[in-house]
PDB file of C-alpha atoms in Angstrom:
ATOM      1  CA  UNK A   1     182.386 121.205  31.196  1.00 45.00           C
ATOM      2  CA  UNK A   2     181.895 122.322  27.582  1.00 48.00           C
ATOM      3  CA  UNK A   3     178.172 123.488  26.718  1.00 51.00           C
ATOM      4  CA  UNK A   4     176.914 122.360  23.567  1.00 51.00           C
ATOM      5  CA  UNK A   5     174.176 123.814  21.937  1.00 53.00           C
ATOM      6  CA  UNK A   6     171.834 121.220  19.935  1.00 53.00           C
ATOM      7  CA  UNK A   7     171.807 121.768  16.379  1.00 60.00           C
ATOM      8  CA  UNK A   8     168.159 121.089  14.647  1.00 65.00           C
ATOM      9  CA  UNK A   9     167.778 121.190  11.121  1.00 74.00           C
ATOM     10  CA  UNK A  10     164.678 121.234   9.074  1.00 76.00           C
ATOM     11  CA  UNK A  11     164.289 119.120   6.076  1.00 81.00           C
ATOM     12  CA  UNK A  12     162.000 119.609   2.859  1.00 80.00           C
ATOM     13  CA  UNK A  13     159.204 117.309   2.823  1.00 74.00           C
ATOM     14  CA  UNK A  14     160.678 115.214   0.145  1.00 76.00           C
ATOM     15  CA  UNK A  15     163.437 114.314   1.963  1.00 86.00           C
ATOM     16  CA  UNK A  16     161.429 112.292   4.080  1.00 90.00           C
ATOM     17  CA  UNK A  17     160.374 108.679   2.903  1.00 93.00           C
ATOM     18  CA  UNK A  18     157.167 108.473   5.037  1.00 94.00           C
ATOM     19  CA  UNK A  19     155.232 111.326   6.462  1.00 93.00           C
ATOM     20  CA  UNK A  20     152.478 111.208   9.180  1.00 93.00           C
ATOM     21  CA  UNK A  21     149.498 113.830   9.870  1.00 93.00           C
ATOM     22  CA  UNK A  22     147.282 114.224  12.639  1.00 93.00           C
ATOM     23  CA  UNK A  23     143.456 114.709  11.707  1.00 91.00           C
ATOM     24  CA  UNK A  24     142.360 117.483  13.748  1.00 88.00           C
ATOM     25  CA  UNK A  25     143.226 120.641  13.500  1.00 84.00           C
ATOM     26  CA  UNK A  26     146.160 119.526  10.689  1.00 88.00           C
ATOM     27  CA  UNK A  27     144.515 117.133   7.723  1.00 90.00           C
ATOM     28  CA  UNK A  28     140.749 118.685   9.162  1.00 90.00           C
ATOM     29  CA  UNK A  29     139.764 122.364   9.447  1.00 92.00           C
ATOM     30  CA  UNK A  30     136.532 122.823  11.717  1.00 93.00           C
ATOM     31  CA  UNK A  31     134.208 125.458  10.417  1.00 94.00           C
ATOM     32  CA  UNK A  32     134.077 126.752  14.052  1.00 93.00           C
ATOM     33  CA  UNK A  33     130.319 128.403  13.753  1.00 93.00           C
ATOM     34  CA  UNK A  34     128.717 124.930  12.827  1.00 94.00           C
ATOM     35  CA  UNK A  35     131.619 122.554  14.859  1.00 94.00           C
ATOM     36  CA  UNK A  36     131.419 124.763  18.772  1.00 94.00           C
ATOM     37  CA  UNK A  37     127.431 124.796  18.543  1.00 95.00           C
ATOM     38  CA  UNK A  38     127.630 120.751  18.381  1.00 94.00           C
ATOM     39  CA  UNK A  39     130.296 120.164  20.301  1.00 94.00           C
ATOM     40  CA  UNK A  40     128.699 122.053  23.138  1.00 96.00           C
ATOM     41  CA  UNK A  41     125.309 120.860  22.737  1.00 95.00           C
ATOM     42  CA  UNK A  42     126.694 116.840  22.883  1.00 94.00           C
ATOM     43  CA  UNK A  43     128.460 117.937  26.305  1.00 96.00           C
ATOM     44  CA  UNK A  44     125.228 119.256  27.799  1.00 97.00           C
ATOM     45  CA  UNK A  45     122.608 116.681  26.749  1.00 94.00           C
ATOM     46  CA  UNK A  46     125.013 114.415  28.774  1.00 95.00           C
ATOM     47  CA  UNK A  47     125.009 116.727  31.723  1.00 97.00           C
ATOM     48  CA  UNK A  48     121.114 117.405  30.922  1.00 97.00           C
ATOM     49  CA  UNK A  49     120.317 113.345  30.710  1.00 94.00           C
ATOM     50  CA  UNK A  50     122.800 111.600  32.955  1.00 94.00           C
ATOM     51  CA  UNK A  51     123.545 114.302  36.022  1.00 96.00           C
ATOM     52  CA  UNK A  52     120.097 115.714  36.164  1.00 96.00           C
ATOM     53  CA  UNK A  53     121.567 119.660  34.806  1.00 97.00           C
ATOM     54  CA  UNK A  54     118.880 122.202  34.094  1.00 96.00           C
ATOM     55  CA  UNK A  55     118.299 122.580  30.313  1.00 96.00           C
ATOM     56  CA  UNK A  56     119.238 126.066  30.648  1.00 96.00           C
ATOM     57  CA  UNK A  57     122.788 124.477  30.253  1.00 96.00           C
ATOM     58  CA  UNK A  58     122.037 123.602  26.625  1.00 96.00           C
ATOM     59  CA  UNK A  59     121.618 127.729  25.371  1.00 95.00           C
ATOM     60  CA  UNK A  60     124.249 128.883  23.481  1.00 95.00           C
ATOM     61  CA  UNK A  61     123.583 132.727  23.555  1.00 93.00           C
ATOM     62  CA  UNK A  62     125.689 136.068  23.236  1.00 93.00           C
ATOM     63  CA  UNK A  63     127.003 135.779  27.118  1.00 93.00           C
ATOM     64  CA  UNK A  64     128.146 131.931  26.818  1.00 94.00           C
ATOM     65  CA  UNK A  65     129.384 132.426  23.332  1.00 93.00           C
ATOM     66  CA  UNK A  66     132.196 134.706  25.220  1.00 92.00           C
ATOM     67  CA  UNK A  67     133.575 131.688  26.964  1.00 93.00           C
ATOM     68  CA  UNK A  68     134.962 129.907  23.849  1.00 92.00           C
ATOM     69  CA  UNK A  69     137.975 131.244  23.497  1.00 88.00           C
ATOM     70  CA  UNK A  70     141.685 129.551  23.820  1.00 88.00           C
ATOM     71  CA  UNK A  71     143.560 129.342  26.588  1.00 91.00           C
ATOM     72  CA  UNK A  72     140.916 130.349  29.365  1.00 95.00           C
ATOM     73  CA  UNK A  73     142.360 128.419  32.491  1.00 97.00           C
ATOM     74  CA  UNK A  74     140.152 127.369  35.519  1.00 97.00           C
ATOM     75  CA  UNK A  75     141.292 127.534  39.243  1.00 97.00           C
ATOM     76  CA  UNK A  76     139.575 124.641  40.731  1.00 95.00           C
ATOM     77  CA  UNK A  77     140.319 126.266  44.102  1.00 95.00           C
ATOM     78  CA  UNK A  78     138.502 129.663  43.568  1.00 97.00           C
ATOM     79  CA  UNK A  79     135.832 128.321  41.186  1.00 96.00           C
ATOM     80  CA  UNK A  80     137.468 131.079  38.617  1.00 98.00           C
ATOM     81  CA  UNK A  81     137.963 131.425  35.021  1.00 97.00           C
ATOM     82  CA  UNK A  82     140.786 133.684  34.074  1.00 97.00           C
ATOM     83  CA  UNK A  83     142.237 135.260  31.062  1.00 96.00           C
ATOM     84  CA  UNK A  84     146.240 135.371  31.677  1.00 95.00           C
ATOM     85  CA  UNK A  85     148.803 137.506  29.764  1.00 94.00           C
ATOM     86  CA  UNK A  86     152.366 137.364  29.656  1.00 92.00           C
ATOM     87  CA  UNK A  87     154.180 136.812  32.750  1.00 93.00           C
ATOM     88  CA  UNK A  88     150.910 134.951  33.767  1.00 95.00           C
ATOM     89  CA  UNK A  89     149.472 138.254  34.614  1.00 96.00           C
ATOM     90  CA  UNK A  90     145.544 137.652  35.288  1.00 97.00           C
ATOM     91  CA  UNK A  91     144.045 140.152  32.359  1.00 97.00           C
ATOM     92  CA  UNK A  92     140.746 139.205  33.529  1.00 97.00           C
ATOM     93  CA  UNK A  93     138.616 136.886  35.667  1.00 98.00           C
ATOM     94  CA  UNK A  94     135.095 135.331  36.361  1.00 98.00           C
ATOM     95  CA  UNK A  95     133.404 133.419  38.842  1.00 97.00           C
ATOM     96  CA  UNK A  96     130.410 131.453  36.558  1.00 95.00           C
ATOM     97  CA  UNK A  97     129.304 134.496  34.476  1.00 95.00           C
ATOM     98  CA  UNK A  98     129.985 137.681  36.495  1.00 96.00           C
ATOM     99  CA  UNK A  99     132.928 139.454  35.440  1.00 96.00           C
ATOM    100  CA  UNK A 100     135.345 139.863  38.915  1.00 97.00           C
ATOM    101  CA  UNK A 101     136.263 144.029  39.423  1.00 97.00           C
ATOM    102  CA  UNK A 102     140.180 144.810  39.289  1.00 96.00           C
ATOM    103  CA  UNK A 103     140.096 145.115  43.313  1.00 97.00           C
ATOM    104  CA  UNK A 104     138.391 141.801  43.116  1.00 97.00           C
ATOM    105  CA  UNK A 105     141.220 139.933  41.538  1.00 97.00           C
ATOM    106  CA  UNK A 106     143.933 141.853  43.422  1.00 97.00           C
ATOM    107  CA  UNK A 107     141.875 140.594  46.097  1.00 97.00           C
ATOM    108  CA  UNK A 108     142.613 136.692  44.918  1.00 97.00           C
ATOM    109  CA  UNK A 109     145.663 136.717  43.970  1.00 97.00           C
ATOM    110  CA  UNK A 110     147.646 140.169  44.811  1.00 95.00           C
ATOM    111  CA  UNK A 111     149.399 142.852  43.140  1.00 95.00           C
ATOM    112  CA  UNK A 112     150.198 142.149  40.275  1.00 95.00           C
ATOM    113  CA  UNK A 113     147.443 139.314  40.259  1.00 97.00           C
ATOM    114  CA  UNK A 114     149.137 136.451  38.644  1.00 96.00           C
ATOM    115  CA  UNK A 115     148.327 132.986  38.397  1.00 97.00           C
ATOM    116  CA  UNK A 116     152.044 131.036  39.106  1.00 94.00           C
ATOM    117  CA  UNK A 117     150.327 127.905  39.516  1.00 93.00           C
ATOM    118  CA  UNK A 118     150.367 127.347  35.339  1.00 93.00           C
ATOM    119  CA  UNK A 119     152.811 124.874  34.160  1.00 92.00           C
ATOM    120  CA  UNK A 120     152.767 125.817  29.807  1.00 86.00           C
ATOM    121  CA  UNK A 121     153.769 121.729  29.723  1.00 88.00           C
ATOM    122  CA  UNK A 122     150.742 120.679  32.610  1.00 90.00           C
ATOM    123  CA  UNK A 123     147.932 122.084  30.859  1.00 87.00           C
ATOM    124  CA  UNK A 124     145.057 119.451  33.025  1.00 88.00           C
ATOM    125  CA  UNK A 125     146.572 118.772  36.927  1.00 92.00           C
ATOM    126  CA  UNK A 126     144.601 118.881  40.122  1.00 92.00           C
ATOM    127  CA  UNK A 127     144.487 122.916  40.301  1.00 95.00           C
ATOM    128  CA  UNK A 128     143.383 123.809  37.067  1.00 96.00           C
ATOM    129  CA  UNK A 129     142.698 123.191  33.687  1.00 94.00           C
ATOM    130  CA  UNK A 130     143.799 125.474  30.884  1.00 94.00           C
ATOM    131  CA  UNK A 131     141.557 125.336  27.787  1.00 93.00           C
ATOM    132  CA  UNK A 132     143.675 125.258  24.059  1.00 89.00           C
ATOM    133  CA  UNK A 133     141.789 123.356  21.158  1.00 87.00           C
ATOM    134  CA  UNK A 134     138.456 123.703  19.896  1.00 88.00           C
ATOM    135  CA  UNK A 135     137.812 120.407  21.348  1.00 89.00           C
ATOM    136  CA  UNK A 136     138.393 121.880  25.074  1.00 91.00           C
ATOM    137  CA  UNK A 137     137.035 125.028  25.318  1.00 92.00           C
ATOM    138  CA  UNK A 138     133.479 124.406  25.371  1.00 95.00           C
ATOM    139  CA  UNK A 139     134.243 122.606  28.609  1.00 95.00           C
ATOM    140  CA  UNK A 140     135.031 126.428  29.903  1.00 96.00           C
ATOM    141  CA  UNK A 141     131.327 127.830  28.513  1.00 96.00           C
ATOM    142  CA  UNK A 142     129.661 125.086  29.947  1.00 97.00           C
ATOM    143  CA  UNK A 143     131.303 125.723  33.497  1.00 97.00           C
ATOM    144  CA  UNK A 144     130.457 129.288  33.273  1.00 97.00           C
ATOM    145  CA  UNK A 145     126.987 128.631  33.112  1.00 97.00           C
ATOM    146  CA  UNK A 146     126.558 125.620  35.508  1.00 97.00           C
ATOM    147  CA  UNK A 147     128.209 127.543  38.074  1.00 97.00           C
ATOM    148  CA  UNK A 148     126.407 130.840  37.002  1.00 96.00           C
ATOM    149  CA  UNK A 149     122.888 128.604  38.123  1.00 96.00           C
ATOM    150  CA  UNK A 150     124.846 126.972  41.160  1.00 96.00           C
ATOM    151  CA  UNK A 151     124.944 130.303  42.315  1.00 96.00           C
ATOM    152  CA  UNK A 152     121.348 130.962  42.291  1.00 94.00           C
ATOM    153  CA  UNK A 153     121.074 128.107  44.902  1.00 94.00           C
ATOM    154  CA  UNK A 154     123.668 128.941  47.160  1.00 94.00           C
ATOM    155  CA  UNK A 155     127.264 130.216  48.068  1.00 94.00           C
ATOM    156  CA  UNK A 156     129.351 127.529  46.192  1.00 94.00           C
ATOM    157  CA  UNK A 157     131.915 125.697  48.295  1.00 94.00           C
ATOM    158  CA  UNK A 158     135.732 124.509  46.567  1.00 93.00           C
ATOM    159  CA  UNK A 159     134.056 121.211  46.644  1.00 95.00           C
ATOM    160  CA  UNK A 160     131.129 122.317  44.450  1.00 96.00           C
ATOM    161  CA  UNK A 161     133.687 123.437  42.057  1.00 96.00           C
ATOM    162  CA  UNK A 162     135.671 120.030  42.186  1.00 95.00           C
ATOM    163  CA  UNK A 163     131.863 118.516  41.503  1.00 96.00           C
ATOM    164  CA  UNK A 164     130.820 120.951  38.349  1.00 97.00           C
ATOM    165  CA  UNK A 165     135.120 119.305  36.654  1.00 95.00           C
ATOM    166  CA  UNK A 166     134.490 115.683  37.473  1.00 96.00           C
ATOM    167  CA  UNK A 167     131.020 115.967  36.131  1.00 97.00           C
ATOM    168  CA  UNK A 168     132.482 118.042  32.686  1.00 96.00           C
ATOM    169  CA  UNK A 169     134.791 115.001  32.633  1.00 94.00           C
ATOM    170  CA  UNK A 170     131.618 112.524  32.829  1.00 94.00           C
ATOM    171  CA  UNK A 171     130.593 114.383  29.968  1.00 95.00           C
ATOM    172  CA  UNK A 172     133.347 114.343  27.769  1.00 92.00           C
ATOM    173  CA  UNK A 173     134.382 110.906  28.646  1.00 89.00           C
ATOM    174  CA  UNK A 174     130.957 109.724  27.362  1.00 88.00           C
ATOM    175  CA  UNK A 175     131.379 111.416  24.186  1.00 87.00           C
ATOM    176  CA  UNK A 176     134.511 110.690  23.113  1.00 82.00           C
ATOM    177  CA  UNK A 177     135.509 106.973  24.717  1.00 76.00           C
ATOM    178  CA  UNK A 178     134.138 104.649  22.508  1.00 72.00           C
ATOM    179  CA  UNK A 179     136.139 101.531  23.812  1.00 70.00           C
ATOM    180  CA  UNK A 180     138.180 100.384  26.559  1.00 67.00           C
ATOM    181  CA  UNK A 181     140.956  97.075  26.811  1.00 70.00           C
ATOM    182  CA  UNK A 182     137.273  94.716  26.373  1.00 77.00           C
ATOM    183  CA  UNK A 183     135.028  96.771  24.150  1.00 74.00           C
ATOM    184  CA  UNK A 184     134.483  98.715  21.267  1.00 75.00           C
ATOM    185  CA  UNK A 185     131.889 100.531  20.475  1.00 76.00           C
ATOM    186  CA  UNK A 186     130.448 102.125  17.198  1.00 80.00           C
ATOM    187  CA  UNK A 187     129.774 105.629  16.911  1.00 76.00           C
ATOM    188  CA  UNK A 188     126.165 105.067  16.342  1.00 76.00           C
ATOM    189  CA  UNK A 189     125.948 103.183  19.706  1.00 77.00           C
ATOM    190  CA  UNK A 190     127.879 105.410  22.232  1.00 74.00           C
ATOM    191  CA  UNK A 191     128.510 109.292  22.554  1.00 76.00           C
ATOM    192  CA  UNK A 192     126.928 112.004  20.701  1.00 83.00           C
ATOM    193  CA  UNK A 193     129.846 114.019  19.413  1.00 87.00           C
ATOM    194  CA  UNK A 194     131.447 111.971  16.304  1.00 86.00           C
ATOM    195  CA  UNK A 195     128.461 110.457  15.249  1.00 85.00           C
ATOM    196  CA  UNK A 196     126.663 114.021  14.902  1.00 88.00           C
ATOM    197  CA  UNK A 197     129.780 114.899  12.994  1.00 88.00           C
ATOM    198  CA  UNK A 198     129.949 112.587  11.001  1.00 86.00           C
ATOM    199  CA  UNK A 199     126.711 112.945   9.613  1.00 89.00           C
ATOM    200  CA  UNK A 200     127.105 116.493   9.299  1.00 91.00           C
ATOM    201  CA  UNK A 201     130.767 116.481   8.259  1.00 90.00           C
ATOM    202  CA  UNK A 202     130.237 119.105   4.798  1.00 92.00           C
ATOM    203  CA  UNK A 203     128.997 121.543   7.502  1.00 94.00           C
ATOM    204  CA  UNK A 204     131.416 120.861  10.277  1.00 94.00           C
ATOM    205  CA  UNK A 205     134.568 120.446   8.134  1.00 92.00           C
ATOM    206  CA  UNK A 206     136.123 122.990   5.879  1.00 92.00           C
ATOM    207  CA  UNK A 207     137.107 121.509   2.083  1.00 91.00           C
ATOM    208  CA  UNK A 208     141.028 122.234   1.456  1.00 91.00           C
ATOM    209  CA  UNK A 209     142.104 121.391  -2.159  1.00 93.00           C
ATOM    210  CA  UNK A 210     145.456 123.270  -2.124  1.00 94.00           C
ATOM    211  CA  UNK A 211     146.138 120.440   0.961  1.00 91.00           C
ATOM    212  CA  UNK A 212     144.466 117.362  -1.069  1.00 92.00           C
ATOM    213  CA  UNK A 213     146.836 118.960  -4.091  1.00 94.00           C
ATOM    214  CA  UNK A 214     149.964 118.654  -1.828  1.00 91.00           C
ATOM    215  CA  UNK A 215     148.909 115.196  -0.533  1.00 92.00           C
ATOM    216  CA  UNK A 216     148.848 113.678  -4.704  1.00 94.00           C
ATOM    217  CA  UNK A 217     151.911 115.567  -5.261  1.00 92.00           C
ATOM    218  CA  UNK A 218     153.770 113.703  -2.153  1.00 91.00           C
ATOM    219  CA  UNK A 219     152.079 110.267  -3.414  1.00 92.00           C
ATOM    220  CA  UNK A 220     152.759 111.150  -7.027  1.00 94.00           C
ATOM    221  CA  UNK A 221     156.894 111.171  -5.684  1.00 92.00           C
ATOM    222  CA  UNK A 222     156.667 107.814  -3.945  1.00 93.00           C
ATOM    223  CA  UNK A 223     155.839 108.969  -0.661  1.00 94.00           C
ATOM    224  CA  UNK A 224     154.333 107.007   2.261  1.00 95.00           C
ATOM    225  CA  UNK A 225     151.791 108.857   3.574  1.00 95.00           C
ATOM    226  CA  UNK A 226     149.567 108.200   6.881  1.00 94.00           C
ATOM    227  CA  UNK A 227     147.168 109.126   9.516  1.00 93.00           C
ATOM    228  CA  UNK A 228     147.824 109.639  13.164  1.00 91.00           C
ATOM    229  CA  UNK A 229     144.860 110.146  15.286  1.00 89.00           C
ATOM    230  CA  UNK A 230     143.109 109.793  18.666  1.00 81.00           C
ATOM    231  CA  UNK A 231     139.444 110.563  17.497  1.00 82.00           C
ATOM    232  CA  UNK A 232     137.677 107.731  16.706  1.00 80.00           C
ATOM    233  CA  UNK A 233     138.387 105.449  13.950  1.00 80.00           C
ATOM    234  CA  UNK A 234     134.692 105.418  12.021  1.00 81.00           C
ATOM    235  CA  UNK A 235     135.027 109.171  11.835  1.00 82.00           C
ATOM    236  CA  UNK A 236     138.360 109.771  10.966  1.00 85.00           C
ATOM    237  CA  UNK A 237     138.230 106.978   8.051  1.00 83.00           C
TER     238      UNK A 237
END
């Protein structure tokens, strides 16, 4: 059978009668400094109010500031947080905020320790969870530190760990799902996250003329030009 290699071939903009852009992280640049404080702090008031989390969860210092970093994965199984390299190599792990010895990870998951279990196309399955926007990772930071106190209580169990991710996804379920088939509500009436952002959005948000220039040149030339988003629809308008 004859193999046939798929030719793609990239078109100028202005070949294109409509054109489509996603908000985050295309049309909107976070100022990262002002955005990850917020984003973290709206996570752990709802841990703080509605699971009955220390407030010790809502500092941001030096140590959890080290968590929020891309593409930090979390075994669910060991409670871990690891730092992969190529070939899924483990570069470095944690378990809450202690920082596991070479012999310790060897230990977990042999020589060379790698973590096979990652899928690059399953990034959220029932193993692990693999942190890669700004709107993920300070889901990582916060699970540092709740299991860094768990710890202080007693040895933590793989169910503990299961416990500490459905409770993260309380938390960022609350923030970010404002409606459902029935209701919809506004971002002054549910969540923390887009309404805080929204009032702070010259902090939060980066200005970009050279990418406001480009959008009046495409409209100038008869192009249709829209938004594609899944944040909410107050904020993004």
């Amino acid at each position: 059978m004859e193999n046939h290699t798929a030719q793609h071939t990239l078109h100028k903009l202005e070949e294109y009668v409509a054109l489509g852009f996603d908000v985050d992280h295309c049309l909107v640049r976070y100022n990262l400094p002002e955005f990850l404080p917020i984003w973290h702090r709206n996570l752990a008031e709802v841990l703080v109010n509605d699971k009955g989390y220390s407030k010790e969860i809502l500092e941001l210092g030096e140590l959890e500031q080290s968590f929020l970093f891309n593409g930090l994965v979390i075994d669910y199984k060991l409670g871990t947080i690891l730092k992969l390299g190529e070939g899924k190599i483990i570069l470095r792990a944690y378990h809450g905020m202690d920082k596991l010895s070479d012999e310790k990870i060897e230990e977990l998951y042999g020589n060379p320790p790698k973590f096979d279990k990652l899928d690059p196309y399953k990034l959220l399955t029932h193993e692990y969870f693999c942190a890669i926007s700004y709107f993920e990772i300070p889901f990582v930071a916060l699970y540092a530190k709740m299991l860094h106190l768990l710890k202080k209580e007693k040895t933590p169990e793989t169910k503990d760990y299961l416990k500490l991710i459905e409770d993260l996804g309380y938390a960022w379920k609350t923030n970010l799902l404002h409606y459902n088939e029935d209701l919809y509500k506004p971002v002054s009436e549910h969540g923390y996250l887009y309404h805080e952002l929204a009032i702070n959005v010259d902090k939060v948000v980066e200005k970009r003329p050279k990418m406001l220039e480009m959008l009046k040149k495409l409209k100038a030339k008869g192009k249709v030009l829209f938004i594609v988003s899944n944040s909410h629809y107050e904020y993004v308008k």
